[in-house]
mmCIF file of C-alpha atoms and ligand atoms in Angstrom:
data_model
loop_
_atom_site.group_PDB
_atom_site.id
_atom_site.type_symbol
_atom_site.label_atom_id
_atom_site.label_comp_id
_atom_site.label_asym_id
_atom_site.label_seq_id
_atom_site.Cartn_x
_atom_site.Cartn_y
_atom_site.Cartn_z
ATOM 1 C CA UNK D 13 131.396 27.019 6.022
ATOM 2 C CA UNK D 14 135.494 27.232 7.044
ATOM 3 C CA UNK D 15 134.624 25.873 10.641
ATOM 4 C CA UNK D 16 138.700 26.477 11.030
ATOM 5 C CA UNK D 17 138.886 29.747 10.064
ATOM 6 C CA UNK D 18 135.873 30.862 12.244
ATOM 7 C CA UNK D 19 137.409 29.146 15.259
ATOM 8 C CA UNK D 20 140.592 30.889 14.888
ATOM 9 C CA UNK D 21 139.228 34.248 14.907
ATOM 10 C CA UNK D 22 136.731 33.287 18.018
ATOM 11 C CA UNK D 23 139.889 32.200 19.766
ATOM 12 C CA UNK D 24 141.628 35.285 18.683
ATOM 13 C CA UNK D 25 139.230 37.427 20.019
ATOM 14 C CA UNK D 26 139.869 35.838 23.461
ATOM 15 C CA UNK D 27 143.687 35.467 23.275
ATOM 16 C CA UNK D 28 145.437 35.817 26.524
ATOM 17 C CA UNK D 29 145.347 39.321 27.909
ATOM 18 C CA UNK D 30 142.820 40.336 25.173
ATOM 19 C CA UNK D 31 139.237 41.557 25.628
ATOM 20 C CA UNK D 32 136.985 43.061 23.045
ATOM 21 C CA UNK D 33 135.992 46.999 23.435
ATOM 22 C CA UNK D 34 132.094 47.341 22.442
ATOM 23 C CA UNK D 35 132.342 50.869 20.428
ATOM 24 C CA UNK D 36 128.733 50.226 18.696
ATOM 25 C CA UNK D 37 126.659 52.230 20.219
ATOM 26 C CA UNK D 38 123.672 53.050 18.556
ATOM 27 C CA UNK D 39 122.709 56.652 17.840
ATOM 28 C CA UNK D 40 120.416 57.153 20.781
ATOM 29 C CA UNK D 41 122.743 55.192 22.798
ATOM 30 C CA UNK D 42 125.765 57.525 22.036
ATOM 31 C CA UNK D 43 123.547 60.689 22.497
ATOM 32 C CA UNK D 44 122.255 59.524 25.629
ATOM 33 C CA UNK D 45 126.219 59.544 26.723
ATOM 34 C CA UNK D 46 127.569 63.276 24.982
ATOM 35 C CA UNK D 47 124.602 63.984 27.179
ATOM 36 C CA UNK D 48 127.048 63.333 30.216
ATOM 37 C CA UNK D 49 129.411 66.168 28.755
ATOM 38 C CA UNK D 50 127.114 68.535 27.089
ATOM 39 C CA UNK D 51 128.323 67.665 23.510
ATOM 40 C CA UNK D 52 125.733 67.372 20.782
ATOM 41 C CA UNK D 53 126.093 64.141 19.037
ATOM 42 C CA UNK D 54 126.288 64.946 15.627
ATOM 43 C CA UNK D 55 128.587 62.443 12.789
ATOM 44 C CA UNK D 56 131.621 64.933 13.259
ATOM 45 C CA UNK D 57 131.648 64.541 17.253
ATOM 46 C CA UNK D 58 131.012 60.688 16.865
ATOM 47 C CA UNK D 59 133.989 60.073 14.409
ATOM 48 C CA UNK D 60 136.206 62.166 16.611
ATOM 49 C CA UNK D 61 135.590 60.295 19.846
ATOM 50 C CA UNK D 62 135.705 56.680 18.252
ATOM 51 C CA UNK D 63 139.106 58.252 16.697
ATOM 52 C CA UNK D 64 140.285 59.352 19.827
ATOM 53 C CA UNK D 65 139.990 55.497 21.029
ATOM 54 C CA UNK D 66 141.031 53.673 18.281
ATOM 55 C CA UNK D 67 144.097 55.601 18.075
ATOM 56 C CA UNK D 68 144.545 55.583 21.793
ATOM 57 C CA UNK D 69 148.886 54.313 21.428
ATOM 58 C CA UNK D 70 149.467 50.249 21.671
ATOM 59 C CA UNK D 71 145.577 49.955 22.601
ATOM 60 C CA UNK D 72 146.130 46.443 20.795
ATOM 61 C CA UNK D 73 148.302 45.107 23.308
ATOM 62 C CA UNK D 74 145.063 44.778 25.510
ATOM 63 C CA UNK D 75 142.273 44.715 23.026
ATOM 64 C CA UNK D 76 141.922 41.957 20.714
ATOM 65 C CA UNK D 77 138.773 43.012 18.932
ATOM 66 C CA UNK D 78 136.071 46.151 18.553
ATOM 67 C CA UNK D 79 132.066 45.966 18.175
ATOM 68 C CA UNK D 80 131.660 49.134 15.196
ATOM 69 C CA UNK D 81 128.206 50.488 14.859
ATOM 70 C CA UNK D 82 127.201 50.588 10.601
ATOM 71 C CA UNK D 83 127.549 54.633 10.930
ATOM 72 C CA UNK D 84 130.983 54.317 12.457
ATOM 73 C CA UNK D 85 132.283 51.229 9.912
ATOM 74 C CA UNK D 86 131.918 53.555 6.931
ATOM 75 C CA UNK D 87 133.708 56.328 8.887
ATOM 76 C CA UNK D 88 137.697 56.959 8.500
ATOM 77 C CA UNK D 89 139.976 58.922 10.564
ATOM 78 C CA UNK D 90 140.737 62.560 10.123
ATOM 79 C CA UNK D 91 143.709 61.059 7.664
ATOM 80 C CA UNK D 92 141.421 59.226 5.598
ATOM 81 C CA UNK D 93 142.093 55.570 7.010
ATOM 82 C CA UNK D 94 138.901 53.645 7.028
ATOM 83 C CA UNK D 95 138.212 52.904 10.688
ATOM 84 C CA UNK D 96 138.146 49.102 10.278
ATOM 85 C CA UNK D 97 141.963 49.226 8.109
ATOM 86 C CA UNK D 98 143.185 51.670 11.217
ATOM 87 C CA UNK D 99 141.687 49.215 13.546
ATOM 88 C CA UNK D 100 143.556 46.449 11.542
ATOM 89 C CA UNK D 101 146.994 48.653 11.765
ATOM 90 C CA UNK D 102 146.778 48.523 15.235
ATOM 91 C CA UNK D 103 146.267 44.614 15.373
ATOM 92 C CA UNK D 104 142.667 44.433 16.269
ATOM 93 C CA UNK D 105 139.900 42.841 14.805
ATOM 94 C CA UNK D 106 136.981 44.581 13.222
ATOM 95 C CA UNK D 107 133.333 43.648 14.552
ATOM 96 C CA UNK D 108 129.774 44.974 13.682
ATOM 97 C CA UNK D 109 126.602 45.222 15.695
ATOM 98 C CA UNK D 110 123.670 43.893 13.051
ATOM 99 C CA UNK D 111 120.956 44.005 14.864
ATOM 100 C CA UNK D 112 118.692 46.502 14.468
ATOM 101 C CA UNK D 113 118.176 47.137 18.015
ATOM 102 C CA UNK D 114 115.148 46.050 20.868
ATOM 103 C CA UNK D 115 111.501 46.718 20.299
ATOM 104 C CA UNK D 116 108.293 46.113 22.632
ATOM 105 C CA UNK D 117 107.399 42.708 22.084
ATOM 106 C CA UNK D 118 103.631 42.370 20.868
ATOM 107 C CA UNK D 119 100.989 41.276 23.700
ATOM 108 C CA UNK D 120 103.929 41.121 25.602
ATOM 109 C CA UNK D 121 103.819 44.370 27.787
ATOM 110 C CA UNK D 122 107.690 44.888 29.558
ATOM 111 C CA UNK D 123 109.161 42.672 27.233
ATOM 112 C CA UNK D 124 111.452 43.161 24.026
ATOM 113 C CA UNK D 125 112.319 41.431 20.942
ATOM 114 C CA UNK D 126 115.490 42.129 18.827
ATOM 115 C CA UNK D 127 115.095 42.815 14.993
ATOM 116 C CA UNK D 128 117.391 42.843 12.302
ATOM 117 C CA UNK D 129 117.050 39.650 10.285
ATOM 118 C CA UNK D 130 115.567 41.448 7.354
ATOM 119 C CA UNK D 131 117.951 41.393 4.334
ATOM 120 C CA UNK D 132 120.616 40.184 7.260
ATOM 121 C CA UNK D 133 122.613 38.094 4.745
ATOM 122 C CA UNK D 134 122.807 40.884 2.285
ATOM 123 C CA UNK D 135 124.321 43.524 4.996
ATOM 124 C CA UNK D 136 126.425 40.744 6.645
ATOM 125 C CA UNK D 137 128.127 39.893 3.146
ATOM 126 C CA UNK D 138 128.836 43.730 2.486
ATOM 127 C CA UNK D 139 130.054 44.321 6.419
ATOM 128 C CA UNK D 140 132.683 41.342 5.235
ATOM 129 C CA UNK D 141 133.647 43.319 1.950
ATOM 130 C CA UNK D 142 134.467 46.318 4.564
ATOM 131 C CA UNK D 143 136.585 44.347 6.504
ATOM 132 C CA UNK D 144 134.303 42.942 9.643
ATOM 133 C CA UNK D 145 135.505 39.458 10.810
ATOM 134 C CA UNK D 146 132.636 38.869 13.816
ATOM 135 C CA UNK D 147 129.179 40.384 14.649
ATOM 136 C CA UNK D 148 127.062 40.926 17.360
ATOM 137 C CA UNK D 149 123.456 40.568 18.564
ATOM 138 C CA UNK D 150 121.814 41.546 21.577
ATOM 139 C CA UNK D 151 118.732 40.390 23.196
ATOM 140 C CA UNK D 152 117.335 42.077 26.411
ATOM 141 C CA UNK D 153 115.410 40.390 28.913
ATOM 142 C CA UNK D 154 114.337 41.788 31.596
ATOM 143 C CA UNK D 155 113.538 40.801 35.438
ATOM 144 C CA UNK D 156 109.923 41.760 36.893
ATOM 145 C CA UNK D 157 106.394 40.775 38.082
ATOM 146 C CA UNK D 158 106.002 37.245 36.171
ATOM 147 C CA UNK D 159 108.792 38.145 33.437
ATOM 148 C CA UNK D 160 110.383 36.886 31.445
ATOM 149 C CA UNK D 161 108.121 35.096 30.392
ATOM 150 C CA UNK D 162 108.539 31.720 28.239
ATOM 151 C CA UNK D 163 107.659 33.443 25.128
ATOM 152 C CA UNK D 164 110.112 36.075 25.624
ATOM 153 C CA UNK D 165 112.793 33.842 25.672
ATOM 154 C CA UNK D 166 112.044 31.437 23.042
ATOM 155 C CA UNK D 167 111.358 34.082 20.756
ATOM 156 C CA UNK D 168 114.894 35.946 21.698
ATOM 157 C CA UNK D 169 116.906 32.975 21.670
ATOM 158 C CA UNK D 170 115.379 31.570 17.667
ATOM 159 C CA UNK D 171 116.584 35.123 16.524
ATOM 160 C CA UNK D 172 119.656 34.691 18.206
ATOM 161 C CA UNK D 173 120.140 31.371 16.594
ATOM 162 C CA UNK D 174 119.220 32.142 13.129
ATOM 163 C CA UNK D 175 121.895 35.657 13.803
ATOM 164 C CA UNK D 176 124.064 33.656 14.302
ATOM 165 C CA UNK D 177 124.048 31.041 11.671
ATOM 166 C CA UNK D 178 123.733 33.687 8.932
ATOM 167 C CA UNK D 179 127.012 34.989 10.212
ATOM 168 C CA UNK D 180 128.656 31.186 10.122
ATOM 169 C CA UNK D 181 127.221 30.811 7.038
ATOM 170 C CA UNK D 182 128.914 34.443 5.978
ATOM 171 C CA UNK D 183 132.425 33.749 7.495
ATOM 172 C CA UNK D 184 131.866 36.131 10.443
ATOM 173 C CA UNK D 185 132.072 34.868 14.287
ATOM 174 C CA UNK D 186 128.817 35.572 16.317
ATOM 175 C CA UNK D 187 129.027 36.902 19.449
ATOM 176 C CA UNK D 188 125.956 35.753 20.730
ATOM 177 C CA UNK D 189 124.761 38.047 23.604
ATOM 178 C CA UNK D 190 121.588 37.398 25.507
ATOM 179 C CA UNK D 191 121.433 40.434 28.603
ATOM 180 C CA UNK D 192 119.491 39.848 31.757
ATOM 181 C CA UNK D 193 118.779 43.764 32.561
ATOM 182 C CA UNK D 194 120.339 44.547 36.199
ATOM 183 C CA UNK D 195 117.258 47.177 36.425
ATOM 184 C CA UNK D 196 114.886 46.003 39.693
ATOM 185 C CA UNK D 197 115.439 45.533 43.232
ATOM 186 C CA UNK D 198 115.801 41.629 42.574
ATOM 187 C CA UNK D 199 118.796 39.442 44.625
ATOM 188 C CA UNK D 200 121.177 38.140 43.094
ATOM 189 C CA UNK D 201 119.816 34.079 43.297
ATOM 190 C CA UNK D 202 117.218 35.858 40.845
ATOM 191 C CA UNK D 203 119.026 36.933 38.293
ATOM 192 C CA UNK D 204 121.069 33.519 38.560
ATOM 193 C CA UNK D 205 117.891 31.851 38.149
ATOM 194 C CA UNK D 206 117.060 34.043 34.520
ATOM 195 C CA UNK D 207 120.162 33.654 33.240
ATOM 196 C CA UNK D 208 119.901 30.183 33.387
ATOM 197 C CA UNK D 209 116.931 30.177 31.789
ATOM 198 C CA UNK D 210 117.621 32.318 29.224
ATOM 199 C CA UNK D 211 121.481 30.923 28.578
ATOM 200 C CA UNK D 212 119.519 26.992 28.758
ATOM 201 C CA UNK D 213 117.024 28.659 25.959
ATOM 202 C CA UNK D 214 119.460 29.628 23.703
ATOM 203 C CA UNK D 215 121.897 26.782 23.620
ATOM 204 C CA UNK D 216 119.855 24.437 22.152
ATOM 205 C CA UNK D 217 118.231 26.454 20.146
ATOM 206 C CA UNK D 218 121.760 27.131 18.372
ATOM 207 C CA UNK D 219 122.126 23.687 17.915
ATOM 208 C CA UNK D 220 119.007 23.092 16.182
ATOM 209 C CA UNK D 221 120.444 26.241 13.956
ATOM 210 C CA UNK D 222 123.654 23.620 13.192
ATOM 211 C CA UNK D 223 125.535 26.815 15.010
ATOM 212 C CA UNK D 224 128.891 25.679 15.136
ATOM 213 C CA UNK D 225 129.822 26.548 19.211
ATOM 214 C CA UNK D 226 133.862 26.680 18.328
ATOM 215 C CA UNK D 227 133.218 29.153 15.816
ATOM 216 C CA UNK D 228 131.322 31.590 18.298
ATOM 217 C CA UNK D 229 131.360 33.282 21.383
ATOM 218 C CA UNK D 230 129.404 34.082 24.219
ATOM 219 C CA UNK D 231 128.491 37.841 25.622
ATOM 220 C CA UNK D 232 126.487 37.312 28.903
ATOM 221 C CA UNK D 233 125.660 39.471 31.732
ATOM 222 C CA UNK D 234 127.629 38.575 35.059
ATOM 223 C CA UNK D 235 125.262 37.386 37.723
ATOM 224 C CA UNK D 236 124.396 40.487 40.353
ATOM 225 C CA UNK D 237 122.074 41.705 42.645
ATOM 226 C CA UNK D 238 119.439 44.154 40.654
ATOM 227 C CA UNK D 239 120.895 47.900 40.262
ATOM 228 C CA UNK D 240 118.085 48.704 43.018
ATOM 229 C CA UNK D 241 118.745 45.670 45.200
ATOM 230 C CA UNK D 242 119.689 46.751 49.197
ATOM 231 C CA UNK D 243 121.867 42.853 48.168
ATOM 232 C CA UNK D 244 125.598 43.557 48.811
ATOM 233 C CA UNK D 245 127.496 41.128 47.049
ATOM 234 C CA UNK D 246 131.103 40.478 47.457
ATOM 235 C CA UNK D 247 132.981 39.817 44.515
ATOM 236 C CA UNK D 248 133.480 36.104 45.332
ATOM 237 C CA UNK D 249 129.630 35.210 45.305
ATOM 238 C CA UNK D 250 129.295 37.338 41.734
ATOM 239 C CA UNK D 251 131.641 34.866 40.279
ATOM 240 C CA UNK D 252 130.828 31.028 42.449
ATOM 241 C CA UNK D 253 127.350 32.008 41.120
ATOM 242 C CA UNK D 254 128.128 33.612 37.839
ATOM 243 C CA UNK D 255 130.416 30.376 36.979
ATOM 244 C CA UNK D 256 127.689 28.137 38.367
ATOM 245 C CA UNK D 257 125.170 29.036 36.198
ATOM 246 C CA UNK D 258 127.538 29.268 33.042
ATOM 247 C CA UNK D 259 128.568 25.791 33.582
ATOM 248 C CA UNK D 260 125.215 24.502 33.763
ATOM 249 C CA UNK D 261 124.427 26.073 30.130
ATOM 250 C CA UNK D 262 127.366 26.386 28.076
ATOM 251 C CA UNK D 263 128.613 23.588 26.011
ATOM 252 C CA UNK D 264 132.220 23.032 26.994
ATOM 253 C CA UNK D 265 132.944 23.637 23.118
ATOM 254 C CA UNK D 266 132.281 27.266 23.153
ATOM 255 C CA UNK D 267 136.270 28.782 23.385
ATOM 256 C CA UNK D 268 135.022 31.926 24.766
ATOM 257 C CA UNK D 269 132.522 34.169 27.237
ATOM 258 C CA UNK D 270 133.327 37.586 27.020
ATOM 259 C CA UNK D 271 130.946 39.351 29.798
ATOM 260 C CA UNK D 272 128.864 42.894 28.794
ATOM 261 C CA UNK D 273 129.260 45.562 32.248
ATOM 262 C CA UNK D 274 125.510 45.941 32.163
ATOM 263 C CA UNK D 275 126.248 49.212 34.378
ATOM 264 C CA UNK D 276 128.194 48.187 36.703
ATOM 265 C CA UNK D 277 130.378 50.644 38.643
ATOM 266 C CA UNK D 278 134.061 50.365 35.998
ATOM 267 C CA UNK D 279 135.821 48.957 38.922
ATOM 268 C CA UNK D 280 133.180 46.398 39.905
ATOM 269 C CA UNK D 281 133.168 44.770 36.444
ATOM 270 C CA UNK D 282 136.883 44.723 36.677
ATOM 271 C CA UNK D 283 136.621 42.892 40.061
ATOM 272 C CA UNK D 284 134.436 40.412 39.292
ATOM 273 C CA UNK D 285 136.465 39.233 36.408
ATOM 274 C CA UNK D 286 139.088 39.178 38.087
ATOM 275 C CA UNK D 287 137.468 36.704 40.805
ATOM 276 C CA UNK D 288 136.321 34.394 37.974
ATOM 277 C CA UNK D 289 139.872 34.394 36.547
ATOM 278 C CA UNK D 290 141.118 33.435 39.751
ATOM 279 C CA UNK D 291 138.597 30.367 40.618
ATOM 280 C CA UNK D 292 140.208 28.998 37.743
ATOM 281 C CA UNK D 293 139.451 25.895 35.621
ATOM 282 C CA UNK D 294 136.610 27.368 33.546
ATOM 283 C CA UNK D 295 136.342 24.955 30.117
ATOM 284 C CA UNK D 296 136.250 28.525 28.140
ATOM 285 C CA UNK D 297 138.365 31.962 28.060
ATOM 286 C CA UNK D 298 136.681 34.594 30.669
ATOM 287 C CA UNK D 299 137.213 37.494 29.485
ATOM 288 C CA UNK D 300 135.402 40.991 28.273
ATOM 289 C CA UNK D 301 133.368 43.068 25.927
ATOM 290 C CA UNK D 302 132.712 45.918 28.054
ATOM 291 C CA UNK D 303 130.963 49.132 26.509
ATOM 292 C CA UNK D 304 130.508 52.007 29.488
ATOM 293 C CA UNK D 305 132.892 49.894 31.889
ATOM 294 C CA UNK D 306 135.943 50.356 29.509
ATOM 295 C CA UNK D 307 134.827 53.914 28.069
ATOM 296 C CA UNK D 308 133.457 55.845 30.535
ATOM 297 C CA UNK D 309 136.196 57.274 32.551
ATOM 298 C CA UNK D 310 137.977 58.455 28.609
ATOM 299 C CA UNK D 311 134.191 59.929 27.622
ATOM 300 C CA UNK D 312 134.115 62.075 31.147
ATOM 301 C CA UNK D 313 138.331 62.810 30.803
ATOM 302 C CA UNK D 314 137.635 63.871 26.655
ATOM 303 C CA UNK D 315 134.504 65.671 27.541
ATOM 304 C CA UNK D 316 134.714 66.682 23.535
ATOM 305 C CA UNK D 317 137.861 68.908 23.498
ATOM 306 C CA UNK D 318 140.854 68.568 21.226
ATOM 307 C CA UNK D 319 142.828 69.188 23.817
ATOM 308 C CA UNK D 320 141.935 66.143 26.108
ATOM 309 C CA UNK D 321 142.623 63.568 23.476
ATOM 310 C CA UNK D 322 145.857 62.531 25.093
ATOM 311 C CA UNK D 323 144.224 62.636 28.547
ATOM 312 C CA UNK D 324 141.419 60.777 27.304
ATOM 313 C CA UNK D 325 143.604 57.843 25.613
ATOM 314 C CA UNK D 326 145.129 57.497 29.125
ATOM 315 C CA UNK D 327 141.985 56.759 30.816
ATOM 316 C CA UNK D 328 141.030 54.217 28.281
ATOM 317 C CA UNK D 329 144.260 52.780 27.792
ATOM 318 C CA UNK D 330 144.079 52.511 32.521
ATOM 319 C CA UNK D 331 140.736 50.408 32.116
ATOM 320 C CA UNK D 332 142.213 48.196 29.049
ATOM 321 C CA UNK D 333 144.970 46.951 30.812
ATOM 322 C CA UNK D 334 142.886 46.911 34.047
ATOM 323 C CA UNK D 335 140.708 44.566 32.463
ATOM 324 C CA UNK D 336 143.678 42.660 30.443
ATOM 325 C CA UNK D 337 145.062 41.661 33.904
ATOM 326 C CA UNK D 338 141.521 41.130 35.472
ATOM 327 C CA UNK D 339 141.248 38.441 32.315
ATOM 328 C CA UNK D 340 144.597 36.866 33.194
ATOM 329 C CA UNK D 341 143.647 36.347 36.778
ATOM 330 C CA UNK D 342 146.480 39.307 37.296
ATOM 331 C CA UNK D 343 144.709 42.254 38.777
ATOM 332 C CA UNK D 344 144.385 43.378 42.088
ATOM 333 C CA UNK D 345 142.596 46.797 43.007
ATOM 334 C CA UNK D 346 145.836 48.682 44.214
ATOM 335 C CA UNK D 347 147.082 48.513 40.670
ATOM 336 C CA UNK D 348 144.042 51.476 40.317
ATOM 337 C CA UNK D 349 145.656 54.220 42.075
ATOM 338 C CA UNK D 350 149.355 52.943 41.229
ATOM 339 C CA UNK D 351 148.848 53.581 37.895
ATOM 340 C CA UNK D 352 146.295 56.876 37.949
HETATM 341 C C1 5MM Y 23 127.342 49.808 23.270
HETATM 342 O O1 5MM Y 23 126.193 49.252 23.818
HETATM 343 C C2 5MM Y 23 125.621 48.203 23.037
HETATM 344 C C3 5MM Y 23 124.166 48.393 22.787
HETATM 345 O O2 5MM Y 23 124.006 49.547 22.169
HETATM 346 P P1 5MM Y 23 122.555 50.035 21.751
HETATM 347 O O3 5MM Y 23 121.623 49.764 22.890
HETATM 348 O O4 5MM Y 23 122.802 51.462 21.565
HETATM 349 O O5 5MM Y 23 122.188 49.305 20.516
HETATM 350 C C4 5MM Y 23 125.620 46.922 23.812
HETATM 351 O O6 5MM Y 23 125.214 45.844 23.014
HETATM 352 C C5 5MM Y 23 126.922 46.606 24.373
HETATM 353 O O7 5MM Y 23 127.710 45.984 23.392
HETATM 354 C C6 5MM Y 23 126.742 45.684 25.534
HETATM 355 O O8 5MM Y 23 125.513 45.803 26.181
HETATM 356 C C7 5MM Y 23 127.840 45.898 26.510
HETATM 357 O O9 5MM Y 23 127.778 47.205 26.949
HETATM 358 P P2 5MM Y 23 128.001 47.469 28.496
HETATM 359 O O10 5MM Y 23 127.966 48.975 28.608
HETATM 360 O O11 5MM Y 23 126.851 46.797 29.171
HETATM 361 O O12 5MM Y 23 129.341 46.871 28.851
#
């Protein structure tokens, strides 16, 4: 295993002003959003939309990376580029999603395992062929009556360790991401307490794995009040207790955490970044991997019309550099409507 070269690319990922855009949604995750603008989600409307972002002009001044999905890493644009060579042209680095997505966990009613380690090493050494440099894996735990429960998490966190050392062991970075669901009406000290849980789970785990933390990076949810939760919480608690429970589970050797919006409002998970950025002193890049925080205001603006492409690549590029200043400790909420 080239422990170097993996640690250059996990730093790369997280180089200053960078974030990675999470583009891998699966295909009842992407229908589930055309929904939102009445477009069927067929492979023709897919490739145009994940065209319309990749292309979006000097995206790779704020975007150091993208998470493909396997449909959309075999796709090319209307030109006939492959999408992970245009990807490359515009100086970001290719990802893939390998997991095979979360399914009820046996005897375990509310709770989910991830699968996907089937023939992993097989499809990780042909996503490499194509061009991929990291992966991704997500877990989902969720908050409720007496969950998660021990199991949950042990068995989550061993599949996130052996994910992750396949990909070492393949010459891809893991991004390692474990989510703590904002769905319930639970505070905020709650889902501090789960995440550290879950994120004091999976580290050692990992290490048992021999998971080498430089080459790696983590994808956590930030620490909020459940998406049903009366809680308000100012930005400034999110990230004291975010950071809190972060430093209490992850090594010091890990270069960087690159947070998932989990649904929060765009602006929110731009906010809250920000406020981490700005505590300062943090042993490991803060920065993001943001799926509907980073697309959703393009989606709504392309709304699946030829026409709207440019508009669209605005909106995206607004919430890119947004979130590039929010990771540089740079942003401040007025730079919203300056810009729009
Ligand atoms: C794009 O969403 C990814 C999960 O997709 P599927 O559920 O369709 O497999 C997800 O892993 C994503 O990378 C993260 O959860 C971050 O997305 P958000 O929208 O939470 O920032």
């Amino acid at each position: 295993m080239d422990i170097q070269a993996l640690a250059e690319t996990a730093q790369a990922l997280v180089a200053d002003g960078k974030g990675v855009l999470a583009a891998d949604e699966s295909l009842s995750t992407i229908e589930k959003r055309f929904r939102r603008i009445d477009l069927p989600s067929t492979p023709d409307n897919r490739q145009a939309y994940r065209e319309m972002l990749f292309t979006a002009p000097g995206v790779g001044e704020y975007i150091s990376g993208v998470i493909l999905f396997d449909e959309t890493i075999r796709q090319s644009s209307r030109d006939g580029v492959p999408f992970p060579e245009l990807l490359r042209q515009q100086g970001i680095i290719p990802g893939i999603k390998v997991d095979t997505g979360a399914k009820p966990l046996a005897l375990f009613e509310g709770e989910k395992i991830t699968e996907g380690l089937d023939g992993l090493r097989d499809r990780l050494l042909e996503y490499r062929g194509m061009g991929a440099r990291f992966t991704k894996w997500r877990a989902v735990i969720s908050i409720g009556e007496g969950l998660p429960t021990a199991t949950c998490l042990a068995s989550n966190a061993e599949a996130l360790a052996r994910f992750a050392a396949l990909s070492q062991e393949c010459g891809l970075v893991p991004i390692v991401e474990p989510e703590v669901l904002m769905d319930g009406d639970h505070a905020m000290e709650h889902c501090a307490e789960v995440t550290t849980r879950t994120l004091a789970t999976v580290f050692p785990r990992l290490l048992q794995h021999r998971v080498a933390f430089d080459g790696m990076l983590l994808k956590p949810n930030m620490v909020v009040p459940g998406a049903e939760s009366p809680q308000e919480a100012h930005a400034d608690d999110v990230a004291r207790m975010t950071l809190h429970v972060l430093r209490q589970t992850v090594p010091a050797a890990v270069p960087g955490i690159v947070f998932l919006s989990g649904g929060q409002h765009d602006e929110w998970a731009t906010r809250h970044l920000q406020a981490m950025n700005a505590i300062g002193g943090a042993p490991w890049e803060l920065s993001f991997s943001f799926a509907r925080a980073l697309q959703m205001p393009a989606l709504l603006a392309w709304g699946g019309k030829e026409e709207n492409v440019r508009k669209a690549q605005q909106a995206f590029l607004h919430r890119a550099r947004m979130n590039s200043l929010a990771r540089n400790g740079r942003y401040v909420p007025e730079q919203e409507r300056k810009a729009a």
